[in-house]
Coordinates of C-alpha atoms in Angstrom, one line a residue:
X40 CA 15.0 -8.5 11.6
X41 CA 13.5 -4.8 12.2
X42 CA 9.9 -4.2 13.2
X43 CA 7.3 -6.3 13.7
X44 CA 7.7 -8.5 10.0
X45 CA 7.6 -12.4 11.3
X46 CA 7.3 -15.8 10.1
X47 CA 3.8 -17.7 9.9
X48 CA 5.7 -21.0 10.4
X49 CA 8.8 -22.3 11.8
X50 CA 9.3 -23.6 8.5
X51 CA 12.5 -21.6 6.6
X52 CA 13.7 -22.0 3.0
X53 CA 17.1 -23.6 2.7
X54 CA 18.1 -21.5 -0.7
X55 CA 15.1 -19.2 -2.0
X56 CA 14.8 -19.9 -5.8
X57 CA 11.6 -19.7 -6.2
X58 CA 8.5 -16.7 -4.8
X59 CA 5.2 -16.4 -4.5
X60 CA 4.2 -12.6 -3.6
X61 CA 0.7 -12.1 -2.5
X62 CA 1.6 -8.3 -2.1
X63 CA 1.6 -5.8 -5.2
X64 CA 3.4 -3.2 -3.5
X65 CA 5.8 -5.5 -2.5
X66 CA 6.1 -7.5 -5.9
X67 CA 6.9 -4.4 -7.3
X68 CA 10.0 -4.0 -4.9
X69 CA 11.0 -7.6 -5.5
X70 CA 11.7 -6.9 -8.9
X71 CA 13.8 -3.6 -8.2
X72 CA 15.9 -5.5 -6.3
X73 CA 17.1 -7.1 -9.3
X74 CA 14.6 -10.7 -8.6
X75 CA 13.1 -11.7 -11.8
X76 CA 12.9 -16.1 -12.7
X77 CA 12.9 -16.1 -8.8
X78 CA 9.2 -14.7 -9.2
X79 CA 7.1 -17.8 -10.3
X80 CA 3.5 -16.4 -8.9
X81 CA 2.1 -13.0 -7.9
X82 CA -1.2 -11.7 -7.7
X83 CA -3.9 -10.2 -10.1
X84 CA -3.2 -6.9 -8.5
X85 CA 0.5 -7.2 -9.0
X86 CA 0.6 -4.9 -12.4
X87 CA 3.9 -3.1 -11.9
X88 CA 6.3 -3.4 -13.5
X89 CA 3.9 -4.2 -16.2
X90 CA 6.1 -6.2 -18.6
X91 CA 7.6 -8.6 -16.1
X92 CA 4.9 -8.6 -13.7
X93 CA 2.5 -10.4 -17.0
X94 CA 4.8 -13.0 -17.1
X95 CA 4.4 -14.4 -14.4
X96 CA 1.5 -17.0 -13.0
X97 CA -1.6 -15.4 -11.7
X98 CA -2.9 -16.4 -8.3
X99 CA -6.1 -15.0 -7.4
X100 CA -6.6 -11.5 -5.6
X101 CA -4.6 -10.5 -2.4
X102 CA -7.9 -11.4 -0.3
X103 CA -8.9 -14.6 -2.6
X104 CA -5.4 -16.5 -3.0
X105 CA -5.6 -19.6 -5.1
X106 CA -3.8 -21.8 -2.8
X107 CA -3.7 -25.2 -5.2
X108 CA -2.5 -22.3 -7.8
X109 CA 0.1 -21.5 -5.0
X110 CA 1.3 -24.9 -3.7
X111 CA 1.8 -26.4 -7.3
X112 CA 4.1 -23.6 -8.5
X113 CA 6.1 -25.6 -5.6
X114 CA 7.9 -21.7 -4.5
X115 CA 10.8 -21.7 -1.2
X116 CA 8.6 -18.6 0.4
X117 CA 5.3 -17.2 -0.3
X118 CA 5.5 -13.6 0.4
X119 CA 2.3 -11.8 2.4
X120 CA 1.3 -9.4 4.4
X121 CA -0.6 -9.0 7.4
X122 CA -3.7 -6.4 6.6
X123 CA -3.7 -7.1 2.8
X124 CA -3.8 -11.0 3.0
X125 CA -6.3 -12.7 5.0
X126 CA -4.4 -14.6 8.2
X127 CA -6.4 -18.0 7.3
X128 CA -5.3 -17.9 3.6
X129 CA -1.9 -17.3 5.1
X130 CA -1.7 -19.8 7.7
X131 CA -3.3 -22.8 5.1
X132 CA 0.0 -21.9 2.8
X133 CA 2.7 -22.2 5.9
X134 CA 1.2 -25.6 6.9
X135 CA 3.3 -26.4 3.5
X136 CA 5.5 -23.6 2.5
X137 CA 7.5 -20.7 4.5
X138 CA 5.6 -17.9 4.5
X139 CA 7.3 -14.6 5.6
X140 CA 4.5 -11.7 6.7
X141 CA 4.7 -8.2 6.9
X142 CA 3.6 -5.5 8.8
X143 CA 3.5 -2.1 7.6
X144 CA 1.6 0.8 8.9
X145 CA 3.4 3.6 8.5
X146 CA 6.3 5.2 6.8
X147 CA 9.1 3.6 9.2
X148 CA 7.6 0.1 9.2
X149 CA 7.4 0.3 5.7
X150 CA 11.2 0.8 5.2
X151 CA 12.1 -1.8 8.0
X152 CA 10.1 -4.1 5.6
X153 CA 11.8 -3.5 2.6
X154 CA 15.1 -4.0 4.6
X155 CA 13.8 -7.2 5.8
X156 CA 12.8 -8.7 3.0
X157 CA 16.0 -7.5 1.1
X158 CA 17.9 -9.9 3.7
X159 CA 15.8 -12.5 3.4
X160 CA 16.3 -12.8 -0.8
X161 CA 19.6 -11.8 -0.3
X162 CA 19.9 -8.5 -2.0
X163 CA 20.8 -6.4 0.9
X164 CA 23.1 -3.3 -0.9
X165 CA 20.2 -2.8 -3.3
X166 CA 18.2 -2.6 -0.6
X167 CA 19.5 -0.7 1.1
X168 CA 20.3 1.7 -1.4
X169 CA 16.9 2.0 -1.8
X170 CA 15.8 2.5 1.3
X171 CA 18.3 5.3 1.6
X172 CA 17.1 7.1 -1.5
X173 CA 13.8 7.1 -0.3
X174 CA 14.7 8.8 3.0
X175 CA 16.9 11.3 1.6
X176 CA 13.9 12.0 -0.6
X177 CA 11.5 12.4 2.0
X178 CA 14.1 14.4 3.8
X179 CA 14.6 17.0 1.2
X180 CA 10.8 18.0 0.7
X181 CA 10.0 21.3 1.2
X182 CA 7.6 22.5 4.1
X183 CA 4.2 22.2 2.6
X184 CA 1.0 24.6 3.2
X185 CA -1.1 22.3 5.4
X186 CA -4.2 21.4 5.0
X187 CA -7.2 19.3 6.5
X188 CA -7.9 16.7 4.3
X189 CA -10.5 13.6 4.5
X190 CA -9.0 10.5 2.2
X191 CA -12.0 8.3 1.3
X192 CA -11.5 4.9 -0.2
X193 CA -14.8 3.3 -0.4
X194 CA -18.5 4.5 -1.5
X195 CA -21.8 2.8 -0.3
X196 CA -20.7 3.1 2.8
X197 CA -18.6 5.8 2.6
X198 CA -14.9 5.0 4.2
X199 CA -11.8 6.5 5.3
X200 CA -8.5 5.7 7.0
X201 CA -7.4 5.8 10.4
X202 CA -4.3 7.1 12.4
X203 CA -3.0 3.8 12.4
X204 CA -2.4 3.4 8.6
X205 CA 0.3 4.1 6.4
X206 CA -2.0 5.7 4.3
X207 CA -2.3 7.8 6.9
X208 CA 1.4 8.2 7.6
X209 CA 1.8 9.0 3.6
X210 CA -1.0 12.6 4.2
X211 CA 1.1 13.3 7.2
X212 CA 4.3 13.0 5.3
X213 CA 2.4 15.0 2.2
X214 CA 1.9 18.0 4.8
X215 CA -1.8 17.0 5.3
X216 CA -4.1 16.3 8.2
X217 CA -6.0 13.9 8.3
X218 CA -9.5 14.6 9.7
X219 CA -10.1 11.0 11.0
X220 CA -6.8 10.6 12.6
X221 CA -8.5 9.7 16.0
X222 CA -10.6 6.7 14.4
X223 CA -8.3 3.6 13.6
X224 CA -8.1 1.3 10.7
X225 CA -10.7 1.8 8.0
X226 CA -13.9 3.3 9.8
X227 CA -17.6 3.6 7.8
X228 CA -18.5 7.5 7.9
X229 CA -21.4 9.3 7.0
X230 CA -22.0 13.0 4.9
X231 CA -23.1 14.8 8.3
X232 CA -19.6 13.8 9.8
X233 CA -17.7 14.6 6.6
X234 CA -19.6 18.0 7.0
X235 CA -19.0 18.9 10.8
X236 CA -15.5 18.9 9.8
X237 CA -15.6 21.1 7.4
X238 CA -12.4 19.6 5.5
X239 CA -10.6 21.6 3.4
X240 CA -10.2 19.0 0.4
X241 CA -11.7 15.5 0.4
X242 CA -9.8 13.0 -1.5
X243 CA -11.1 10.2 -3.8
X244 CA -8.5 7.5 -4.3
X245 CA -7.9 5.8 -7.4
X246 CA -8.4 2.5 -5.2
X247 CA -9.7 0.4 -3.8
X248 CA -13.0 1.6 -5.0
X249 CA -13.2 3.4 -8.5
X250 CA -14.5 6.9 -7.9
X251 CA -16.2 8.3 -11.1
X252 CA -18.1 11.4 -11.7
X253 CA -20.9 10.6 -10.4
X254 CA -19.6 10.0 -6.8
X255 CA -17.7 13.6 -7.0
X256 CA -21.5 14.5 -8.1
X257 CA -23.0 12.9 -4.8
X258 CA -20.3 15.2 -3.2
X259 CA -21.1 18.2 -4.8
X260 CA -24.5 18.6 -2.7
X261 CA -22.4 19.2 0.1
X262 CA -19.1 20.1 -0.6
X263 CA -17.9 23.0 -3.5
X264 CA -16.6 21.1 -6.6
X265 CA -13.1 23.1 -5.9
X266 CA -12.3 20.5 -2.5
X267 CA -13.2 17.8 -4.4
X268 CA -9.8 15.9 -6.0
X269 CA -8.9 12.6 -7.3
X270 CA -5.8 11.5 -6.2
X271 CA -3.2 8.2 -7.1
X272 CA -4.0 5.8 -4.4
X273 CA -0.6 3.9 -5.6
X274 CA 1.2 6.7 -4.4
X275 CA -0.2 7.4 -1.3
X276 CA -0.9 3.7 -0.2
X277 CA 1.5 1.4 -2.2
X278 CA 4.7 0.7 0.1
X279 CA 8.6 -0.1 -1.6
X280 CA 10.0 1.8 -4.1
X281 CA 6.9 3.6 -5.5
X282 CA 7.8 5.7 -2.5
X283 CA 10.3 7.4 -4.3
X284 CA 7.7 8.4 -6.9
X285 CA 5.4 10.0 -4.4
X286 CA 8.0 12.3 -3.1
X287 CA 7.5 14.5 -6.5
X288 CA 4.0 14.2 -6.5
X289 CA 3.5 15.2 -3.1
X290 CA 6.2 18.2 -3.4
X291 CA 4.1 18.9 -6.8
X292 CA 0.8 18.8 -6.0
X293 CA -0.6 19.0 -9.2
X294 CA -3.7 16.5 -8.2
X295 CA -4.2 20.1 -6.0

């Protein structure tokens, strides 16, 4: 196994027929490795691809599993991960099912992932060719201008991501800086601090939070309206085989 992926339990699925993914990054990837009637359960979040992914049974939010929802679709493995699921939710599923965790946070742990988990459902050579794609991809961008940029992802408080995130890893790969790479995880900022650093563009992601006009508004008292850009949180924070989509849009920048 690469990275730091692991199993909640000692518990392991004879022959995996049947998956719960509590991950919508990761259910998205499950179906491009060809997995379909193996995927009995994913989460409300889990929207892509949008025709398969309605199929399937709904349980709960990726931070409010249903866990009777979970334990009576009766799945081999229940798929997680270890920032976007809580570790009690987690740990209450492995006392009856497998449960294999991830741990991405950053742009190599994210492709060790999608390595492990192609092992583990036994579509390795898609996998991998994936995974390959995605490097070559990555690879091939051109040197970008740089800029400093601060990514926020929450209003009321304010918040932004730290060095250690592969959101983080995503602006770096995009040519960016990111003005709170010192800070870890997800800190709580203010305005004065978003002014001292005088950032060239702030970013307001698509999610978690819903930016609207009248948050780019709040902004506007301090910052000119020009450094001020929504941007595709799927494509800088979603993990799998979306990454191959935010290769063109970082090389494009049309959200710029």
């Amino acid at each position: 196994m690469y990275g730091k992926d692991f199993w909640l339990s000692s518990k392991r699925p004879n022959k995996i027929q049947r998956i719960v993914s509590c991950v919508p990054s990761q259910t998205e990837f499950l179906f491009a490795l060809g997995l379909d009637s193996e995927i009995v359960g994913v989460t409300l979040f889990c929207v892509h691809p949008s025709e398969q992914a309605k199929t399937k049974t709904k349980i709960g939010g990726t931070k409010n599993l249903k866990i009777d929802k979970i334990l009576a679709l009766k799945p081999d493995l229940v798929i997680g991960n270890k920032e976007e699921n809580t570790k009690e939710q987690l740990e209450s599923i492995a006392a009856h099912i497998p449960v294999f965790v991830t741990d991405v946070h950053d742009f190599n742990s994210a492709l060790h992932s999608m390595n492990n988990l192609s092992l583990l459902v036994e579509r390795p050579s898609i996998g991998e060719q994936i995974v390959g794609h995605i490097q070559k991809q990555f690879f091939q961008i051109r040197q970008l201008k740089t800029f400093k940029v601060i990514y926020l992802i929450w209003h009321n408080p304010w918040m932004t991501v730290g060095g250690d995130t592969f959101i983080n890893s995503m602006l770096n790969k995009a040519g960016f800086i990111n003005c709170f790479e010192d800070r870890k995880r997800y800190p709580e900022i203010d305005i004065n601090e978003m002014i001292a650093l005088d950032p060239d563009f702030l970013f307001l992601s698509s999610e978690p939070f819903p930016f609207r006009d009248k948050h780019e508004a709040e902004l506007v008292t301090y910052f000119p309206p020009n450094r001020i850009k929504r941007v595709d949180g799927e494509l800088f924070s979603w993990y799998g085989n979306r990454m191959s989509q935010s290769v063109v849009y970082f090389s494009t920048r049309t959200f710029l």
